[in-house]
Coordinates of C-alpha atoms and ligand atoms in Angstrom, one line a residue:
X1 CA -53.3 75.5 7.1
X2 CA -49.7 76.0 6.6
X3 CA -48.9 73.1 9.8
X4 CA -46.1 71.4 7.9
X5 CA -44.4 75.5 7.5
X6 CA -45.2 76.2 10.8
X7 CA -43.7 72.3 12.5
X8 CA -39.9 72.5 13.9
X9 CA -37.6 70.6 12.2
X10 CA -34.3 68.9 13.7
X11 CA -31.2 69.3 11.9
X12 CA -28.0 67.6 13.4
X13 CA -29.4 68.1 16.9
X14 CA -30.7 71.5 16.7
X15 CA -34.6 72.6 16.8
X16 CA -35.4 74.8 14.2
X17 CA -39.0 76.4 15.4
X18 CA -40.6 75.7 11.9
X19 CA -39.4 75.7 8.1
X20 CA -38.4 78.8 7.1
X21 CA -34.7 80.7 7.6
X22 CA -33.5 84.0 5.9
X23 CA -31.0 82.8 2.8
X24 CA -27.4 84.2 3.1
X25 CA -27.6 87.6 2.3
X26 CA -25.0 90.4 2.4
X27 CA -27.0 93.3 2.4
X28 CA -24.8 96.4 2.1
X29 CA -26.1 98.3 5.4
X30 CA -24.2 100.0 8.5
X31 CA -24.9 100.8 11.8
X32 CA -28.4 101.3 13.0
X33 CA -30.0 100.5 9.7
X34 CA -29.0 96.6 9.5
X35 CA -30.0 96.3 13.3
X36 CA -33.4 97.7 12.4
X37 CA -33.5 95.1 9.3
X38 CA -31.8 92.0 10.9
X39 CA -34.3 92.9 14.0
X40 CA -37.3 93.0 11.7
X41 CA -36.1 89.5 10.3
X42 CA -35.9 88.2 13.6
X43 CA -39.1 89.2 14.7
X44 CA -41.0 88.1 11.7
X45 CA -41.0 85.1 12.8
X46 CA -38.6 83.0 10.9
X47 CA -36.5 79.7 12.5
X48 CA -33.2 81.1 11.8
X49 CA -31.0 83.5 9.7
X50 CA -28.0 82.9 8.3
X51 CA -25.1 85.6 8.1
X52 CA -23.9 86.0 4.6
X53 CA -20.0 85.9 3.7
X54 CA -18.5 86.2 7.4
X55 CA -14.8 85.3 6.6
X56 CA -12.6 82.8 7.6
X57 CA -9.3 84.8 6.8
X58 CA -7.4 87.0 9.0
X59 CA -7.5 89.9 6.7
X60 CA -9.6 92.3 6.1
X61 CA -12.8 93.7 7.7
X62 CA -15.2 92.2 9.7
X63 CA -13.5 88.9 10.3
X64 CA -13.9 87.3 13.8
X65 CA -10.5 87.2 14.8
X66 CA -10.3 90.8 14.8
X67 CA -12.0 93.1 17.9
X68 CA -14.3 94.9 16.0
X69 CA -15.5 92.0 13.6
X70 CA -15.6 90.0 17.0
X71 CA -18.0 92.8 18.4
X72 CA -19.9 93.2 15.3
X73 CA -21.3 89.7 14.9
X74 CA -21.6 89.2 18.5
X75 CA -24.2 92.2 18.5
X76 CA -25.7 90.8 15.6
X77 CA -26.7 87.2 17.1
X78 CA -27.6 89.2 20.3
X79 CA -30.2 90.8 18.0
X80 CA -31.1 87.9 16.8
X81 CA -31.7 85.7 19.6
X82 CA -33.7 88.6 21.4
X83 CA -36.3 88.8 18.2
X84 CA -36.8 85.2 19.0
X85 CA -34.5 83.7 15.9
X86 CA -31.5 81.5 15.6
X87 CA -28.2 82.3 14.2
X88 CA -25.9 80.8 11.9
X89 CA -22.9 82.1 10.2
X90 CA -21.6 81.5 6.7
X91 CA -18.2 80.6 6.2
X92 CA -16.2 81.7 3.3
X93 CA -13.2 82.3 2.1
X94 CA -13.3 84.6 -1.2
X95 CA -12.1 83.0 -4.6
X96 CA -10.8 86.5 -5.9
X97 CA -7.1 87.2 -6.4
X98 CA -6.6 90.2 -4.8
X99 CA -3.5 90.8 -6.5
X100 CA -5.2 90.3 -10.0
X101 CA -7.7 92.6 -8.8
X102 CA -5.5 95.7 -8.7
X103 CA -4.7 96.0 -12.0
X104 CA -8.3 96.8 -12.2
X105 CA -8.6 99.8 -9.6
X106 CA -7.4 102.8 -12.3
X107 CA -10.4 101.3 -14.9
X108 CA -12.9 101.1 -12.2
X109 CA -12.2 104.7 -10.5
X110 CA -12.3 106.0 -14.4
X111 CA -15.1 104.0 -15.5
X112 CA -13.7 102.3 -18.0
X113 CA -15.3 99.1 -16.5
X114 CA -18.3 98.6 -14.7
X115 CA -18.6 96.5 -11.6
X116 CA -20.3 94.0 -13.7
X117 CA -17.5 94.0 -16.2
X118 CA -14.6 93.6 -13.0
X119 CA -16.9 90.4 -11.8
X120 CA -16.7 88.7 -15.2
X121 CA -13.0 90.1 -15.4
X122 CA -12.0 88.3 -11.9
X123 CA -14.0 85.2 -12.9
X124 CA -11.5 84.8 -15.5
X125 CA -8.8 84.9 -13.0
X126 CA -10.3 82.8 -10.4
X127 CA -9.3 79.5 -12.9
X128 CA -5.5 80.3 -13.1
X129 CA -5.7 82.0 -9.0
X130 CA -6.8 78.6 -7.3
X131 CA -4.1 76.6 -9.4
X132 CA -1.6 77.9 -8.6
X133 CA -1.9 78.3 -4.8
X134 CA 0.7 76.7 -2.9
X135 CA -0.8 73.3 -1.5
X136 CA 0.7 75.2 2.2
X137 CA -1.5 77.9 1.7
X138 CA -4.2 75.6 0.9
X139 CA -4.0 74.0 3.7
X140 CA -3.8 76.9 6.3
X141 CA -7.3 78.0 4.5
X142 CA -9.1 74.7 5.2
X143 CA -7.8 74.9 8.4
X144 CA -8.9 78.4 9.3
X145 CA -12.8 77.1 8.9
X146 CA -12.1 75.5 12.2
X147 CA -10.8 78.5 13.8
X148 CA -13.4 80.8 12.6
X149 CA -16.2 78.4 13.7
X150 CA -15.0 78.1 17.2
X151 CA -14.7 82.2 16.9
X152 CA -18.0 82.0 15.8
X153 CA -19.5 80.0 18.3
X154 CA -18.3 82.0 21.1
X155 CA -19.7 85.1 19.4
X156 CA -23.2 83.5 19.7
X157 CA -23.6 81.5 16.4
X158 CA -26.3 78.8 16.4
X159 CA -25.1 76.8 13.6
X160 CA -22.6 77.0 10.8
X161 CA -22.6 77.0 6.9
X162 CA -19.9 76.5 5.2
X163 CA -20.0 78.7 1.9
X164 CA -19.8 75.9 -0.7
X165 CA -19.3 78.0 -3.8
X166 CA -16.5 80.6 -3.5
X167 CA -13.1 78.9 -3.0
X168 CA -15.0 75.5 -2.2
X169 CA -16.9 75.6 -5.5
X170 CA -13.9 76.6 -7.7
X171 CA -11.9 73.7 -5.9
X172 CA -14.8 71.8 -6.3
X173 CA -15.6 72.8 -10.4
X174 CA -14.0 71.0 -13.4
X175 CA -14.3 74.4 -15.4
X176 CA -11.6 76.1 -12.8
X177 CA -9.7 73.5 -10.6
X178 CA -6.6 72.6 -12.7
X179 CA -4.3 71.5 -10.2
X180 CA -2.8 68.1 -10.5
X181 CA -1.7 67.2 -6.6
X182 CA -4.2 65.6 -4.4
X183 CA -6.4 68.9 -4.8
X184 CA -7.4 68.8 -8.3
X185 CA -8.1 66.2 -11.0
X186 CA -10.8 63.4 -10.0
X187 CA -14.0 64.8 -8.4
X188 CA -12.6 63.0 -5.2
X189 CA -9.6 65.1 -5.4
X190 CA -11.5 68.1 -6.5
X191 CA -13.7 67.5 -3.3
X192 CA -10.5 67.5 -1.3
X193 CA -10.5 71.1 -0.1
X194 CA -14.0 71.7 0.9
X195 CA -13.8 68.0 2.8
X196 CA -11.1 69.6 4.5
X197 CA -12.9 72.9 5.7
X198 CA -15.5 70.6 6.9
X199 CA -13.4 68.7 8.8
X200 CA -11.6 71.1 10.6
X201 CA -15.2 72.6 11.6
X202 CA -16.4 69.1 12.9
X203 CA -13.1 68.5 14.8
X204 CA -13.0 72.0 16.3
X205 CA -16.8 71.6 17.4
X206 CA -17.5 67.7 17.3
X207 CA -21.8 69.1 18.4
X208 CA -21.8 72.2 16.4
X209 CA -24.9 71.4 13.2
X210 CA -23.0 72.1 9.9
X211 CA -25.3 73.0 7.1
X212 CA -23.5 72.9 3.8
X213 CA -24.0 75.4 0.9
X214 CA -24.1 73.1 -2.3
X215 CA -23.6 74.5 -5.4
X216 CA -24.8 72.9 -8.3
X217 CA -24.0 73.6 -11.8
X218 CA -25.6 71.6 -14.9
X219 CA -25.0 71.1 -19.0
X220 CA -27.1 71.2 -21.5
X221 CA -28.0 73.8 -21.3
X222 CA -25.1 75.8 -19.3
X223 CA -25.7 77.4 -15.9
X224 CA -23.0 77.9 -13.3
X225 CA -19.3 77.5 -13.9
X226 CA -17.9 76.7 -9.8
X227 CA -19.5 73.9 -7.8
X228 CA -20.1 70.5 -8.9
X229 CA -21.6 69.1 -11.9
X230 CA -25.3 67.2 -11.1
X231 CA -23.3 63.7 -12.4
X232 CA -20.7 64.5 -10.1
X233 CA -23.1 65.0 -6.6
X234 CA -23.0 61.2 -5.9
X235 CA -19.5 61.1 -5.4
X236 CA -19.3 64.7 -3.7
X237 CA -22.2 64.3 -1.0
X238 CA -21.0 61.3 0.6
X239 CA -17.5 62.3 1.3
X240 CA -18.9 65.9 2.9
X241 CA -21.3 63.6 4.8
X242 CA -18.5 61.8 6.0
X243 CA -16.5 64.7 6.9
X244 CA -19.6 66.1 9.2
X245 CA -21.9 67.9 7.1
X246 CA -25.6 67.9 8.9
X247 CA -27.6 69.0 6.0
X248 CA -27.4 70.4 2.3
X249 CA -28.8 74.0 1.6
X250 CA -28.8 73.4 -2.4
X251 CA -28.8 76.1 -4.9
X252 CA -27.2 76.8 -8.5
X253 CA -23.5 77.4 -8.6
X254 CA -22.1 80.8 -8.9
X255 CA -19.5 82.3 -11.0
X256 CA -22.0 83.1 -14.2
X257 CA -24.4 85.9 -14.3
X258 CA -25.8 87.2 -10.8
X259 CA -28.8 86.9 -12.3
X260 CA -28.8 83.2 -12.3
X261 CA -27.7 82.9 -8.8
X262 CA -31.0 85.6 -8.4
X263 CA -33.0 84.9 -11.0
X264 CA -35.7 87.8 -11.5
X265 CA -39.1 86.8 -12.5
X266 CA -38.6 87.0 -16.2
X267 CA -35.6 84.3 -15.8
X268 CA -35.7 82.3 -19.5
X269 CA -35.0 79.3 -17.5
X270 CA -35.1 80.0 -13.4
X271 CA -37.9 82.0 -13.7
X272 CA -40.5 79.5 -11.9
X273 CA -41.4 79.3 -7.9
X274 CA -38.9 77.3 -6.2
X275 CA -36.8 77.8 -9.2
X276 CA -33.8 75.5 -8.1
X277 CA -35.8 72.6 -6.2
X278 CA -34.5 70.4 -9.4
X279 CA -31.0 70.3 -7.7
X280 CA -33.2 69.5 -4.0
X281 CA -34.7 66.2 -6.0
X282 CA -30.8 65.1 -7.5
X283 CA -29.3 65.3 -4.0
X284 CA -32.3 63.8 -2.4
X285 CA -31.7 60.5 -4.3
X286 CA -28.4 60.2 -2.6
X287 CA -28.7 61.4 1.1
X288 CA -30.8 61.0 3.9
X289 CA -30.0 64.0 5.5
X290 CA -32.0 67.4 5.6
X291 CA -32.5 69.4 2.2
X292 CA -32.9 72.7 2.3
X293 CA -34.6 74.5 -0.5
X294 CA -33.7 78.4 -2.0
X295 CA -34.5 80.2 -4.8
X296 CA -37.9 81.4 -5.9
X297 CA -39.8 80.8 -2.7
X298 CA -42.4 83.3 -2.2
X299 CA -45.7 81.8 -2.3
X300 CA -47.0 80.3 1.0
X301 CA -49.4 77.2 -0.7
X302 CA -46.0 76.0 -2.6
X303 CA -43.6 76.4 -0.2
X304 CA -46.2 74.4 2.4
X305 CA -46.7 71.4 -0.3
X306 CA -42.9 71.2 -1.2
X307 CA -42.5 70.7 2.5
X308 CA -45.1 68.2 3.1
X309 CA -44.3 66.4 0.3
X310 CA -41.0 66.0 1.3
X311 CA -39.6 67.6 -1.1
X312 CA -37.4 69.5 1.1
X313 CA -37.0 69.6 4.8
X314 CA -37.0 73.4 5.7
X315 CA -36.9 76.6 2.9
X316 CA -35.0 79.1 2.7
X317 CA -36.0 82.7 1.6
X318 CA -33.6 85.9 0.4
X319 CA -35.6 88.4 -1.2
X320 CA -39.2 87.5 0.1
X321 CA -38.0 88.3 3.7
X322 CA -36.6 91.3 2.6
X323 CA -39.8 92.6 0.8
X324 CA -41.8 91.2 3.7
X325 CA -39.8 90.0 6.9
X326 CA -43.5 89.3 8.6
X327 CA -44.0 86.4 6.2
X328 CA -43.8 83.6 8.8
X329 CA -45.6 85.4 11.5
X330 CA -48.8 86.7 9.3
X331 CA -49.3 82.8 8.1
X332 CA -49.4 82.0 11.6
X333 CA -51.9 84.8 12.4
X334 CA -54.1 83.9 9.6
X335 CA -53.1 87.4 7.8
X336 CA -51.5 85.4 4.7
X337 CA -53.5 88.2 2.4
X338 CA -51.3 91.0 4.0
X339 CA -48.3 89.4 3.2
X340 CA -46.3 91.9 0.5
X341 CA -45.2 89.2 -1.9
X342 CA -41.8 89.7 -3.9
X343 CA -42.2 90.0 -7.7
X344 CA -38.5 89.2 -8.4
X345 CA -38.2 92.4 -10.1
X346 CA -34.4 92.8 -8.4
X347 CA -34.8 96.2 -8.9
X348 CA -33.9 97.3 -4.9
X349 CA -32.3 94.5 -3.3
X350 CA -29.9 93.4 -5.7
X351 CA -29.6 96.5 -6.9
X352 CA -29.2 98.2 -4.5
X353 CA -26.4 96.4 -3.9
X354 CA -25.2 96.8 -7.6
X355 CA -25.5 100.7 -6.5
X356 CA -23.7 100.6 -3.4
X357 CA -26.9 102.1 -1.1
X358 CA -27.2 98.3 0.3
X359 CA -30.1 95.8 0.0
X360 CA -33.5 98.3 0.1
X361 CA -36.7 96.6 -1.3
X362 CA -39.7 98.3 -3.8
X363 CA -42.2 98.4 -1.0
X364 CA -40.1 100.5 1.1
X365 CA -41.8 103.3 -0.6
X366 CA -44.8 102.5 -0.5
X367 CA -44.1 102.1 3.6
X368 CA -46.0 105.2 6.1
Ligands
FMN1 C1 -29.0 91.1 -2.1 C2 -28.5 89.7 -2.0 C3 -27.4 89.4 -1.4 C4 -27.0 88.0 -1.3 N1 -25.8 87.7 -0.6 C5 -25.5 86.4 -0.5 C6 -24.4 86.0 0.4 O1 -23.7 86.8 1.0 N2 -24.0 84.7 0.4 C7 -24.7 83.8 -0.3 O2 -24.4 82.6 -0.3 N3 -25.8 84.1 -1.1 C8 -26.2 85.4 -1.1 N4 -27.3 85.7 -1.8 C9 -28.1 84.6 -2.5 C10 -29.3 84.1 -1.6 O3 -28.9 83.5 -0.5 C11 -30.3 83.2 -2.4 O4 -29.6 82.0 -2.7 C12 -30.8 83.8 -3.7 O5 -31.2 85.1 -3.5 C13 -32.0 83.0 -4.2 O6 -33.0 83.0 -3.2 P1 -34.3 84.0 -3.2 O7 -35.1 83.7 -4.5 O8 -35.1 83.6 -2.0 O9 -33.8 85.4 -3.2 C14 -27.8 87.0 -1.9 C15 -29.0 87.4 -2.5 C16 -29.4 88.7 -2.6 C17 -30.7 89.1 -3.2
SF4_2 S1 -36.9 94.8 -4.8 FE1 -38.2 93.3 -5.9 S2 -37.0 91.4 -6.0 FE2 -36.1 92.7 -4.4 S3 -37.1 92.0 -2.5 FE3 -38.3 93.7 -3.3 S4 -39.9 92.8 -4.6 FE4 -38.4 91.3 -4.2

């Protein structure tokens, strides 16, 4: 039972221990309470997780080039490693114009708009923001992938993703990438920028795996507005197989409703198991290399016959490792009834991200 879930699988050199890896996911905690959870992750049993949104930029918090980013994610893949897991950090660099942003502080301290309201607000910006950048600037952003992954590396990091929705997926996305130099235009042009943070990963480490995060948007009917249209994929995934990509972790494209991105049960349309395996068989037709499947993926029977099938390579899981981090590790003790399955309610993880107390889960409660 459950061999092809519990069989390593190689990606661009590295050994994953068997098919399952925690999904991105920021989760909104401090200090002793996202080692215990990261920990707990680890020790489940699962191949590898994968830091959410660590940033490429020089600004702000938590970025590797600073001392206590440095330290922070250094201890994190310590933790990691010693529960037995592999680590891999997520490259981004955030599509929001900070500037645009401000303008928005008075209303959100008064109330007069909602977080959900400032999201769609700065979605409407993000169009107009990544126009008009300076092709320099530009440039010094694709180039800082490189110097964040080397960062990243030393801090301990296993394998990199590069974040393909953010500022990849609105270069990447018809809807938003206006620009009419070598950036913007044809999907080769619009391809340019996140070829280029690829690249400058792949020359910084020339043996470092590089998973990228494609986001996949699709008409008729509408979902997603960054990323790359499903017609559009053939042209896209050779050129960032070119540029050094090792495998494709594929999911829905962002910049619509959070709740397509993590679609609840009740989803009119993602609201199936493996809800975004559709995008795994498009990309499949057009590359050889690993596919990594999200979305949905909670029940042990699918996720093993997806897998043998060859439907996708390895899966990975957000919200059923956080209701039940044990997942991999009670298959492989034959305790798969015990498992505490997520319903995809989003009620605690997502929101309690929504409610600033970070990512909690519904079974917590219930928890001696
Ligand atoms: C609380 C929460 C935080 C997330 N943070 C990130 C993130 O930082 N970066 C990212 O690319 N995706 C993020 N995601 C999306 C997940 O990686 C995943 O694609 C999505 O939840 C669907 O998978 P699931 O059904 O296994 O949860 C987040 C999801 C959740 C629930
Ligand atoms: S709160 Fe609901 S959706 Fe979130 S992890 Fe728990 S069961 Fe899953």
């Amino acid at each position: 039972m459950y061999e092809t879930i519990l069989s390593p699988v190689e990606i661009g050199g590295l050994t994953l221990k068997n098919r399952i890896v925690f999904a991105p996911t920021s989760l909104g905690l401090k200090g002793e309470e996202l080692e215990q959870k990261i920990t707990a992750i680890a020790e489940g049993g699962c191949a590898m997780i994968i830091i959410g949104d660590v940033p490429v930029s020089d600004r702000g918090f938590f970025r590797l080039s600073g001392k206590k980013g440095f330290a922070h994610y250094k201890r994190l893949c310590e933790l990691i490693h010693a529960g037995g897991s592999l680590a891999c950090a997520q490259l981004h660099q955030s599509d929001s114009d900070v500037k645009g942003m401000l303008r928005y502080i008075p209303g959100l301290l008064t109330k007069k708009i909602t977080a959900e309201e400032l999201r769609h607000l700065l979605n409407q910006q993000t169009g107009r923001y990544i126009t008009q950048l300076s092709s320099q600037k530009v440039s010094a952003i694709t180039s800082s992938f490189g110097k964040a992954a080397v960062l990243a590396k030393q801090a301990g990091f296993d394998m990199i993703q590069i974040h393909g929705d953010r500022m990849c997926g609105s270069f990447s996305s018809g809807i938003y990438n206006e620009r009419t130099d070598s950036y913007g235009g044809s999907p080769e042009k619009r391809a340019h920028f996140a070829v280029e943070a690829v690249s400058a990963v792949r020359q910084a480490l020339p043996d470092m795996t590089i998973e990228y995060k494609l986001a996949v948007r699709q008409e008729n009917p509408h979902y997603g507005n960054a990323g790359i249209l499903t017609e559009e994929l053939p042209v896209f995934i050779p050129m960032l197989e070119k540029a050094g990509v090792n495998s494709f972790h594929v999911v829905l494209a962002d910049h619509s409703s959070l709740t397509d991105t993590i679609p609840p049960a009740n989803h009119p349309y993602f609201g199936e198991e493996g809800c975004f395996l559709r995008y795994c068989d498009c990309v499949r037709k057009i590359t050889k290399l690993p596919v990594c499947g999200v979305g949905g993926l909670t029940d042990p029977d699918f996720v093993e016959q997806q897998l043998a099938d060859g439907r996708i390579a390895y899966a990975a899981m957000s919200r059923q490792l956080i209701a039940d981090p044990a997942w991999p590790d009670k298959l492989r003790s034959g305790q798969k009834g015990n498992i505490r399955r997520c319903v995809r309610c989003n009620a605690e993880c997502l929101g309690g991200i929504q409610k600033h107390r970070g990512v909690r889960c519904i079974y917590d409660k219930a928890e001696p």
